[in-house]
Tab-separated table of C-alpha atoms in Angstrom:
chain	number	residue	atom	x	y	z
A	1	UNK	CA	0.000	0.000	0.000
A	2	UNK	CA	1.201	3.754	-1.125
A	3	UNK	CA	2.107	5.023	2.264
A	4	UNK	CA	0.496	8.232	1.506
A	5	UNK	CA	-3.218	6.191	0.724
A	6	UNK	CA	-1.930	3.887	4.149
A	7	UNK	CA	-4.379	6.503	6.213
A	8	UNK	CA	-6.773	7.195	3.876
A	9	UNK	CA	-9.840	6.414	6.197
A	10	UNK	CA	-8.493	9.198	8.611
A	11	UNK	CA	-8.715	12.119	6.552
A	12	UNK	CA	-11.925	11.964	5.234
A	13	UNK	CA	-14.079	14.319	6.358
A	14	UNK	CA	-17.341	13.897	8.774
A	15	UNK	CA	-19.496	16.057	10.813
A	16	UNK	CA	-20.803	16.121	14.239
A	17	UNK	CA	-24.150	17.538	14.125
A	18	UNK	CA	-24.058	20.255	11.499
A	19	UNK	CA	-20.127	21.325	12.501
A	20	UNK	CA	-17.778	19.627	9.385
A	21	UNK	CA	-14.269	18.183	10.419
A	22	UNK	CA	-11.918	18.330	7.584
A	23	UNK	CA	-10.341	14.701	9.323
A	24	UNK	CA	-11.488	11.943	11.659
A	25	UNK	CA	-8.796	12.996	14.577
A	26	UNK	CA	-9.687	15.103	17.090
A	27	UNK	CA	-7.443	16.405	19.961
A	28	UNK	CA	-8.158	14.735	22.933
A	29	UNK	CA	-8.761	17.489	26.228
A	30	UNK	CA	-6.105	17.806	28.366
A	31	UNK	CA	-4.850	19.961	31.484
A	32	UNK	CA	-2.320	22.042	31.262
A	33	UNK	CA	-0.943	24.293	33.934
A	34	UNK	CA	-0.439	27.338	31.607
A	35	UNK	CA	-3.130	29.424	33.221
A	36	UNK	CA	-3.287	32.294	35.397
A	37	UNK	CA	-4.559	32.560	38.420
A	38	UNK	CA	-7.935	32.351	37.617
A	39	UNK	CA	-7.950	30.052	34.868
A	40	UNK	CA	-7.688	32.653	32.017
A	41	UNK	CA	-5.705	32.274	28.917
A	42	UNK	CA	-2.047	32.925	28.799
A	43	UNK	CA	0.532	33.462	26.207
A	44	UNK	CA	1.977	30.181	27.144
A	45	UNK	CA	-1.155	28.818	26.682
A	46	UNK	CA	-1.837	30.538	23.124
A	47	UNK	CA	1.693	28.755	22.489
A	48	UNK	CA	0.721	25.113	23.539
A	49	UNK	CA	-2.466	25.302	21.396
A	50	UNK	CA	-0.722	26.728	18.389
A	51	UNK	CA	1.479	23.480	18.081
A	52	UNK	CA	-1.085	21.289	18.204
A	53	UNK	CA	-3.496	23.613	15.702
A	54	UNK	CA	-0.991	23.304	13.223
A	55	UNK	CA	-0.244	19.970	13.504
A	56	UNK	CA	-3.318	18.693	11.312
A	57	UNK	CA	-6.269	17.529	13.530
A	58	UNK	CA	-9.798	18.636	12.822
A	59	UNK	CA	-11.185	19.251	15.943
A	60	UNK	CA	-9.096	20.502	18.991
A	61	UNK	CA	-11.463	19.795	22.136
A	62	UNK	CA	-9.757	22.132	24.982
A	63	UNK	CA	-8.646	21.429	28.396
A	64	UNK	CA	-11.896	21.542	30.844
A	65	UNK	CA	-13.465	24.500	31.826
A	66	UNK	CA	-14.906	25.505	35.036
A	67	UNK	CA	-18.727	26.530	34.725
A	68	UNK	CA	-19.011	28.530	38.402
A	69	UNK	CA	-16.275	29.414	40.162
A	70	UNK	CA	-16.721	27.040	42.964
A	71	UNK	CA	-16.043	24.575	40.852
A	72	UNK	CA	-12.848	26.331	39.208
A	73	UNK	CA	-9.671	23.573	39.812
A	74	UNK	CA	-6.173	24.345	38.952
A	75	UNK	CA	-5.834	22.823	34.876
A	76	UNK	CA	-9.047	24.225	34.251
A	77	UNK	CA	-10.105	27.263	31.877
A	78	UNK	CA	-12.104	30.115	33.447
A	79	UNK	CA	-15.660	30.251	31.615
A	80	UNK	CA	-17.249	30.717	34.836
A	81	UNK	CA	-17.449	34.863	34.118
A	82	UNK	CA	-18.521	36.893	31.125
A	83	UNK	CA	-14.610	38.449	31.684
A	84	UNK	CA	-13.294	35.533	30.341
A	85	UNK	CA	-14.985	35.542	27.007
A	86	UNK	CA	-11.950	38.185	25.436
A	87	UNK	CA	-9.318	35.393	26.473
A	88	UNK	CA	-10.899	32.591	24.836
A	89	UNK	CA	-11.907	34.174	21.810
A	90	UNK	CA	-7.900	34.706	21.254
A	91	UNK	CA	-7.284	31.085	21.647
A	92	UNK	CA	-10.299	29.986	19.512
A	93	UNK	CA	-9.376	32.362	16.912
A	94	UNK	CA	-5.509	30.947	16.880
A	95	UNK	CA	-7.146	27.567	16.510
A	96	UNK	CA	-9.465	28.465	13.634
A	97	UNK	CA	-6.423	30.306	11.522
A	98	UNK	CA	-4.452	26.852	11.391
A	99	UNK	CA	-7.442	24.763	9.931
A	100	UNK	CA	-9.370	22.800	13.035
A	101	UNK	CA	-12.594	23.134	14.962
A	102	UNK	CA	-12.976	24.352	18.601
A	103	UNK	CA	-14.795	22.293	21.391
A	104	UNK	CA	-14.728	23.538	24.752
A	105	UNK	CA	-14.971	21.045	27.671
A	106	UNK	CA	-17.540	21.781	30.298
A	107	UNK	CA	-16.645	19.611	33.782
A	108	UNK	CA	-17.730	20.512	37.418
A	109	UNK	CA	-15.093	18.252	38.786
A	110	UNK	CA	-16.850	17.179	41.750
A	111	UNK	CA	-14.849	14.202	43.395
A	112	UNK	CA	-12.221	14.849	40.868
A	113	UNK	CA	-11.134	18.020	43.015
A	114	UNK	CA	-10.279	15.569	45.780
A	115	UNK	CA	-9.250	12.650	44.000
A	116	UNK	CA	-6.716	14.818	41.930
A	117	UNK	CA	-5.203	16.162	45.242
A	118	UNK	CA	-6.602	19.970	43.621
A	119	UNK	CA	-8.511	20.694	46.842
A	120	UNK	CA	-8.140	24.274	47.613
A	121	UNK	CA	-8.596	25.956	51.146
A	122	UNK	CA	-12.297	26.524	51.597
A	123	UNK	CA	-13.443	24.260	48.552
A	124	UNK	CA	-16.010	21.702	49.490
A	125	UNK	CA	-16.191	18.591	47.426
A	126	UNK	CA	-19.838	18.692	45.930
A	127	UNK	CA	-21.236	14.709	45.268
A	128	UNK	CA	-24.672	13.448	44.807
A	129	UNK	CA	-24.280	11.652	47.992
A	130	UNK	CA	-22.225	11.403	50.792
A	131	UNK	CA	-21.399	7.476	50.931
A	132	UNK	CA	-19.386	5.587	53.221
A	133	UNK	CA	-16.165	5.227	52.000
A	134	UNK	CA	-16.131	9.558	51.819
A	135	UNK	CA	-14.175	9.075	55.319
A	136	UNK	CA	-11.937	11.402	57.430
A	137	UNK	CA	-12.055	15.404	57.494
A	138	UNK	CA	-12.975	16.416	53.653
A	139	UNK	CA	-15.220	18.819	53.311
A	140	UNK	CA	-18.082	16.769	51.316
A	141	UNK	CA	-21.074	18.350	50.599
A	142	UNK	CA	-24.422	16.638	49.379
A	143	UNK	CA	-25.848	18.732	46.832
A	144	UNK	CA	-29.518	20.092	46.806
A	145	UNK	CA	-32.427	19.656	44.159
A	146	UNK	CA	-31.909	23.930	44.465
A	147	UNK	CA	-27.959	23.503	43.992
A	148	UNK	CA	-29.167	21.218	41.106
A	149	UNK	CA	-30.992	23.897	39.747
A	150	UNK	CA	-28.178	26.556	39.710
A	151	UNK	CA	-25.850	23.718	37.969
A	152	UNK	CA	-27.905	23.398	35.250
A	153	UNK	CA	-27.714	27.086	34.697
A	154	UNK	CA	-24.598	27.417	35.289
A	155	UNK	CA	-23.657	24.972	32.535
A	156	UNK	CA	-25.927	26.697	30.148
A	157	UNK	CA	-24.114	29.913	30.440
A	158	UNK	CA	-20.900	28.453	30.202
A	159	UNK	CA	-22.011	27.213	27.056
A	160	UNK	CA	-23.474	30.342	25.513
A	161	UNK	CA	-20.018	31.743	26.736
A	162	UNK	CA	-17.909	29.455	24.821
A	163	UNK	CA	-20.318	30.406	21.743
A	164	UNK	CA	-19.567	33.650	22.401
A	165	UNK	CA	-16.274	33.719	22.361
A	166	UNK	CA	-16.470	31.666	18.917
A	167	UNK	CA	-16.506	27.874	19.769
A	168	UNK	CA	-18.045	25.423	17.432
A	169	UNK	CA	-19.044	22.954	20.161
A	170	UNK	CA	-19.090	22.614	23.611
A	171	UNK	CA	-18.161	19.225	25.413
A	172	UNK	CA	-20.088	17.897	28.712
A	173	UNK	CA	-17.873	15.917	30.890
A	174	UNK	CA	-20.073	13.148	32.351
A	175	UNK	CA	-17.485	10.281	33.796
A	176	UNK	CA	-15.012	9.365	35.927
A	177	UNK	CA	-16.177	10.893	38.861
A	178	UNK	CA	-16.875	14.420	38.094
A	179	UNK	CA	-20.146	16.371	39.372
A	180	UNK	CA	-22.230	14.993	36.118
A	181	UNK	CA	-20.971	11.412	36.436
A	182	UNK	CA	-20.690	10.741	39.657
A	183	UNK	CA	-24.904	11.303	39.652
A	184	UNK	CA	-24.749	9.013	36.915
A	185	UNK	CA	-23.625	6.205	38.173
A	186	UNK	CA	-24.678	3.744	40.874
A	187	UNK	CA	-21.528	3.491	42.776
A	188	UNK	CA	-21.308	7.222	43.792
A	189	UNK	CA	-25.131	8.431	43.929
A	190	UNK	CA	-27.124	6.679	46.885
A	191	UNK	CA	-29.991	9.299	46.224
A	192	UNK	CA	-33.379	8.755	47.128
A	193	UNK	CA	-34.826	11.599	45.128
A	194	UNK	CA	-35.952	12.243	41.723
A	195	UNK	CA	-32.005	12.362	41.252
A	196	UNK	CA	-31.533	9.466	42.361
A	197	UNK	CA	-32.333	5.181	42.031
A	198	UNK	CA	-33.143	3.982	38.835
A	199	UNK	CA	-31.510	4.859	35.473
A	200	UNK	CA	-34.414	7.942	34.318
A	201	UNK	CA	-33.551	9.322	37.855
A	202	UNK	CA	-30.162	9.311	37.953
A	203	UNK	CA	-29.805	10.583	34.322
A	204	UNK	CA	-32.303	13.415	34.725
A	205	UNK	CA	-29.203	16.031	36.200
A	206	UNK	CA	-27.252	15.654	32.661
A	207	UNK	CA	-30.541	15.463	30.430
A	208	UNK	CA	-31.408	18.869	31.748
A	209	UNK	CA	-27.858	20.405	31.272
A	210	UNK	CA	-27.939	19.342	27.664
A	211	UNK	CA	-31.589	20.042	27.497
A	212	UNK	CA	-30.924	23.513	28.701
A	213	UNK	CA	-27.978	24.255	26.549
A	214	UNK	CA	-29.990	23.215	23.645
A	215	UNK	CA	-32.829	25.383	24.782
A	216	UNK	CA	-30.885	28.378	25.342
A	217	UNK	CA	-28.188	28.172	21.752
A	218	UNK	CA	-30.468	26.376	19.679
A	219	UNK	CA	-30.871	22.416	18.309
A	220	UNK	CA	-27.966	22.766	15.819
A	221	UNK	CA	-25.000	24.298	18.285
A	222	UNK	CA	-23.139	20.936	18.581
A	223	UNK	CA	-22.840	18.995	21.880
A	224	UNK	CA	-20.520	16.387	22.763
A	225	UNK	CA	-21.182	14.378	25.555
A	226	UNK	CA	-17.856	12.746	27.440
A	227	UNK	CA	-19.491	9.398	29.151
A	228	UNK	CA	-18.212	6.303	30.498
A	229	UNK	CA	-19.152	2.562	29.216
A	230	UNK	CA	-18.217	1.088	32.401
A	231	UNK	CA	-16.877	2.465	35.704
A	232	UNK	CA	-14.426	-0.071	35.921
A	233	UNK	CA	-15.175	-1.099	39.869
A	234	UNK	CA	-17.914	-3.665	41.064
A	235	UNK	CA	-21.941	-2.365	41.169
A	236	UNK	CA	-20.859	0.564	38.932
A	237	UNK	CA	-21.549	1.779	35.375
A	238	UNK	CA	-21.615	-1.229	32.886
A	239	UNK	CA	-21.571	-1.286	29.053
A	240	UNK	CA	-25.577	-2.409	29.000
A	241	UNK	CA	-26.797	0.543	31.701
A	242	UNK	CA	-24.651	3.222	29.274
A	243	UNK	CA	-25.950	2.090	25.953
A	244	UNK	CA	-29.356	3.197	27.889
A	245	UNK	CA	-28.012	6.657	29.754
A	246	UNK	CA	-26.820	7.426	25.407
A	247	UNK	CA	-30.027	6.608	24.524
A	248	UNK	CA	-31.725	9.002	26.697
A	249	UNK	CA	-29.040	12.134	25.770
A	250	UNK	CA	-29.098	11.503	22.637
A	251	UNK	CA	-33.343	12.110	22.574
A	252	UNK	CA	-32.107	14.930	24.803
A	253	UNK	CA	-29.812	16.306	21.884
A	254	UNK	CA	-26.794	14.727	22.237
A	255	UNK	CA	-24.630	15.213	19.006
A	256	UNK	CA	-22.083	13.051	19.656
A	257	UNK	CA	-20.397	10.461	22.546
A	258	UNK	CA	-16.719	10.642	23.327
A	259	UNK	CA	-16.478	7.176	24.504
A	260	UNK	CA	-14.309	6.525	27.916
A	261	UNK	CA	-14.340	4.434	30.687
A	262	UNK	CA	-12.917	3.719	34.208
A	263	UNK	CA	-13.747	5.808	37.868
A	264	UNK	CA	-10.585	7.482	38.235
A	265	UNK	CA	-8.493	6.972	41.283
A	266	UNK	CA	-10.110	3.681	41.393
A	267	UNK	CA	-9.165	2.563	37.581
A	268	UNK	CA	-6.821	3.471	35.247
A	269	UNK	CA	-8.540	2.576	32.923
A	270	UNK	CA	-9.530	6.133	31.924
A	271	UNK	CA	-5.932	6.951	31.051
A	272	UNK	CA	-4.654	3.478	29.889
A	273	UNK	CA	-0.887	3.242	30.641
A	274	UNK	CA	1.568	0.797	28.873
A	275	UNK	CA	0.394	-1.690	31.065
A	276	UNK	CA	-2.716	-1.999	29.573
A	277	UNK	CA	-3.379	-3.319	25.514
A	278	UNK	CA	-3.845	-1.159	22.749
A	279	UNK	CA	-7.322	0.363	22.825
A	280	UNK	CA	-8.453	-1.104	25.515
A	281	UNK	CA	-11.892	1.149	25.260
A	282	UNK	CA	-12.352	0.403	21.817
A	283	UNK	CA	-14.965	-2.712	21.910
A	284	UNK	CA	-16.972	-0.374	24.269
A	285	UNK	CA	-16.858	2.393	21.558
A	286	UNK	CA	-18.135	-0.422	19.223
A	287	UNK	CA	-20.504	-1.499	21.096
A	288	UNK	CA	-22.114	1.694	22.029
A	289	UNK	CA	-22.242	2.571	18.554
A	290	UNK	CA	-24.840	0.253	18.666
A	291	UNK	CA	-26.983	1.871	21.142
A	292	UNK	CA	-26.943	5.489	19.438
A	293	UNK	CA	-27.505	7.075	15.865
A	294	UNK	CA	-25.033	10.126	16.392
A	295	UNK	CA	-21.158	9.228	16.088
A	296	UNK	CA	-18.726	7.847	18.555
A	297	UNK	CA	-15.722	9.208	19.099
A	298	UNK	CA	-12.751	6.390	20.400
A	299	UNK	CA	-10.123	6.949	23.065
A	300	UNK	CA	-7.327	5.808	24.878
A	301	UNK	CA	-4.267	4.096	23.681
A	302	UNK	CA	-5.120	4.173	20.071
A	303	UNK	CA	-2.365	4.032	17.254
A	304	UNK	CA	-2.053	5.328	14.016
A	305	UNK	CA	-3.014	1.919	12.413
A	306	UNK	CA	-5.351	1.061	14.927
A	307	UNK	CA	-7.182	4.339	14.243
A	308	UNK	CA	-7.420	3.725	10.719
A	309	UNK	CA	-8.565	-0.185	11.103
A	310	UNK	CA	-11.826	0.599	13.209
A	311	UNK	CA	-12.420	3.990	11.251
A	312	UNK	CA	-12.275	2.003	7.908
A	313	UNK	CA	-14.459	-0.569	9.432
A	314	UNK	CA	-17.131	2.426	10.181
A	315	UNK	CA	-16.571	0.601	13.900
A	316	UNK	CA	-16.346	4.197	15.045
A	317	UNK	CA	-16.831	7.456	13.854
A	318	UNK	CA	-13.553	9.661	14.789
A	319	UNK	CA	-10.699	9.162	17.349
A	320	UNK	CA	-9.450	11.218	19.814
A	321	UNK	CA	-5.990	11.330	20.407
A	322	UNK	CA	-4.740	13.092	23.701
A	323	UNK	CA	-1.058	12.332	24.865
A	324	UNK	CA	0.377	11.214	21.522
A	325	UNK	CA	-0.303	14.660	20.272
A	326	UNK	CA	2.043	15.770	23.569
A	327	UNK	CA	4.501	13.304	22.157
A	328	UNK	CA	4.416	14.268	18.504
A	329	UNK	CA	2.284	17.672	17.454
A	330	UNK	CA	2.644	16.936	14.053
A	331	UNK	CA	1.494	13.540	14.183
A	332	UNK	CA	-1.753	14.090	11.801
A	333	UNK	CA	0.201	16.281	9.134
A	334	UNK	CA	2.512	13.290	9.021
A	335	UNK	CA	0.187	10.942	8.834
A	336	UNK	CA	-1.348	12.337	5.769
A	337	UNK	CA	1.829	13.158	4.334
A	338	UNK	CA	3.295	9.539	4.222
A	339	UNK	CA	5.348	10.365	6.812
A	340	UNK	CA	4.606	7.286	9.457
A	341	UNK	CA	8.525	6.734	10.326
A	342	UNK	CA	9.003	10.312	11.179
A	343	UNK	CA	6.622	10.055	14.180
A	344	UNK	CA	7.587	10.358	17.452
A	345	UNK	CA	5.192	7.941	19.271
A	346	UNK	CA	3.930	7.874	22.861
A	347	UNK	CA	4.970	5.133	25.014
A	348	UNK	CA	2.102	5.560	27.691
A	349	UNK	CA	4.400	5.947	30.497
A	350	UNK	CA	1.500	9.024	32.019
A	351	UNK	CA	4.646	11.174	33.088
């Protein structure tokens, strides 16, 4: 095979919703700690992005943003504030001049803020419910159906701000033990509300973010929902219970599912090491295609060839690539250009 034809599958184009990626490889989010103080964009930052915006993906999906400021953690981008829409319209318009799409991650980190050792002085750690392993002297707090309430609008907002500012799509992160998917699954929300129990109820906090967004930008602004096919740890999310959480965002507007997996700090699964095989999420990308109509996006631990087997096999619908774009920013360019030996690979070592 022509080496230059050996990716062919990958640089087709496709489109989530009505937003058109010139490429099936999107940029994965990841944290970076070239903020200021307040999570607002920085030269440094403007820097980081422009090497990957050049280097040939279609859609760059940014590092998570914070959608109130109690939620703000250090990594994250400030969107929590009309003040930060000047900032991030400088880094989406960067992006745009080199050729990709913008997504902006939404994530109220929830038990991540704890689990990531972020936990500022006076932060609480917000979860559905306090259960019993959330032991010693951290500040959990159970949220209200009224804190609910203010999320939901909070998320909104920070949605119309990354619009604002010029995104083409906003991201909801809903796994791995953040605000959104720690009331999805079973493991970390013990609720006996209407947010809590059985699938409908535990679903209904995310279904009225996304409704909401959709509400307040319109059916056709795209939304990407982050969720996880299995938690990873016994009586938590499994493959079967999130084919039928997709099902109900995508009737809630879902556009698209970035497909992940694995309650962090009690898997690694969610950042698969070298430990782990290639792709080890893959089969539950495949299999959720299955559940939903809108595409799938595939992480973790995905190569080059990889990438092009289950994308040729219409398995999936893009990949998202996050640390082998650290390794190698230039890694789609060449890719397209023939240019397979000159890549500098990742070895999954997560330092």
């Amino acid at each position: 095979m022509n080496s230059t034809k050996k990716f062919s599958a990958l640089f087709q184009p496709g489109n989530i919703g009505k937003m058109r990626l010139e490429n099936r490889l999107i940029m994965a989010p990841l944290g970076t700690i070239l903020l200021d103080s307040e999570g607002g964009v920085t030269d440094e930052l403007l820097d980081y992005y422009r090497l990957r915006a050049c280097g040939g993906v279609g859609l760059i999906t940014t590092q998570c943003a914070s959608p109130n400021a109690e939620a703000k953690a250090l990594y994250s981008l400030g969107i929590y504030d009309d003040k930060f829409i000047p900032g991030l319209s400088r880094l989406f318009e960067l992006i745009h001049e080199h050729g990709p799409k913008v997504s902006v991650q939404l994530m109220h980190p929830g038990l991540l803020i704890v689990a990531g050792g972020l936990l500022a002085p006076g932060v609480s750690i917000k979860v559905p419910s306090i259960t019993s392993w959330m032991t010693g002297d951290k500040p959990y707090v159970e949220v209200s159906e009224e804190d609910i309430d203010g999320y939901v609008e909070d998320f909104a907002q920070a949605a119309r701000r990354a619009k604002e500012a010029g995104a083409d799509a906003v991201e909801l992160h809903a796994c791995h033990g953040c605000l959104i998917g720690s009331f999805m699954s079973p493991v970390t929300n013990l609720r006996t509300d209407q947010y809590g129990g059985s699938v409908k109820n535990r679903m209904r906090f995310p279904r009225r973010i996304l409704e909401r967004i959709k509400e307040k930008l319109g059916k056709d602004f795209p939304v990407i929902v982050r969720i996880s096919t299995s938690d990873d740890v016994p009586g938590g999310i499994t493959i079967d219970e999130a084919m039928r959480q997709a099902a109900i965002l995508e009737e809630a507007g879902a556009d698209a599912f970035h497909v992940s997996a694995g309650l962090e700090y009690l898997s690694g699964l969610n950042i698969p090491c070298y430990a782990y095989p290639e792709g080890p999420m893959v089969t539950l990308a495949e299999k959720m295609k299955e559940a939903v109509r809108v595409p799938v996006i595939a992480v973790g631990k995905i190569s080059p060839e990889l990438a092009e087997q289950i994308i040729s096999a219409g398995k999936v619908d893009f990949i998202a690539m996050g640390r082998p774009l650290l390794a190698d920013p230039e890694l789609p360019n060449k890719l397209r250009e023939g240019r397979l030996e000159d890549v500098c690979r990742c070895i999954y070592c997560n330092n």
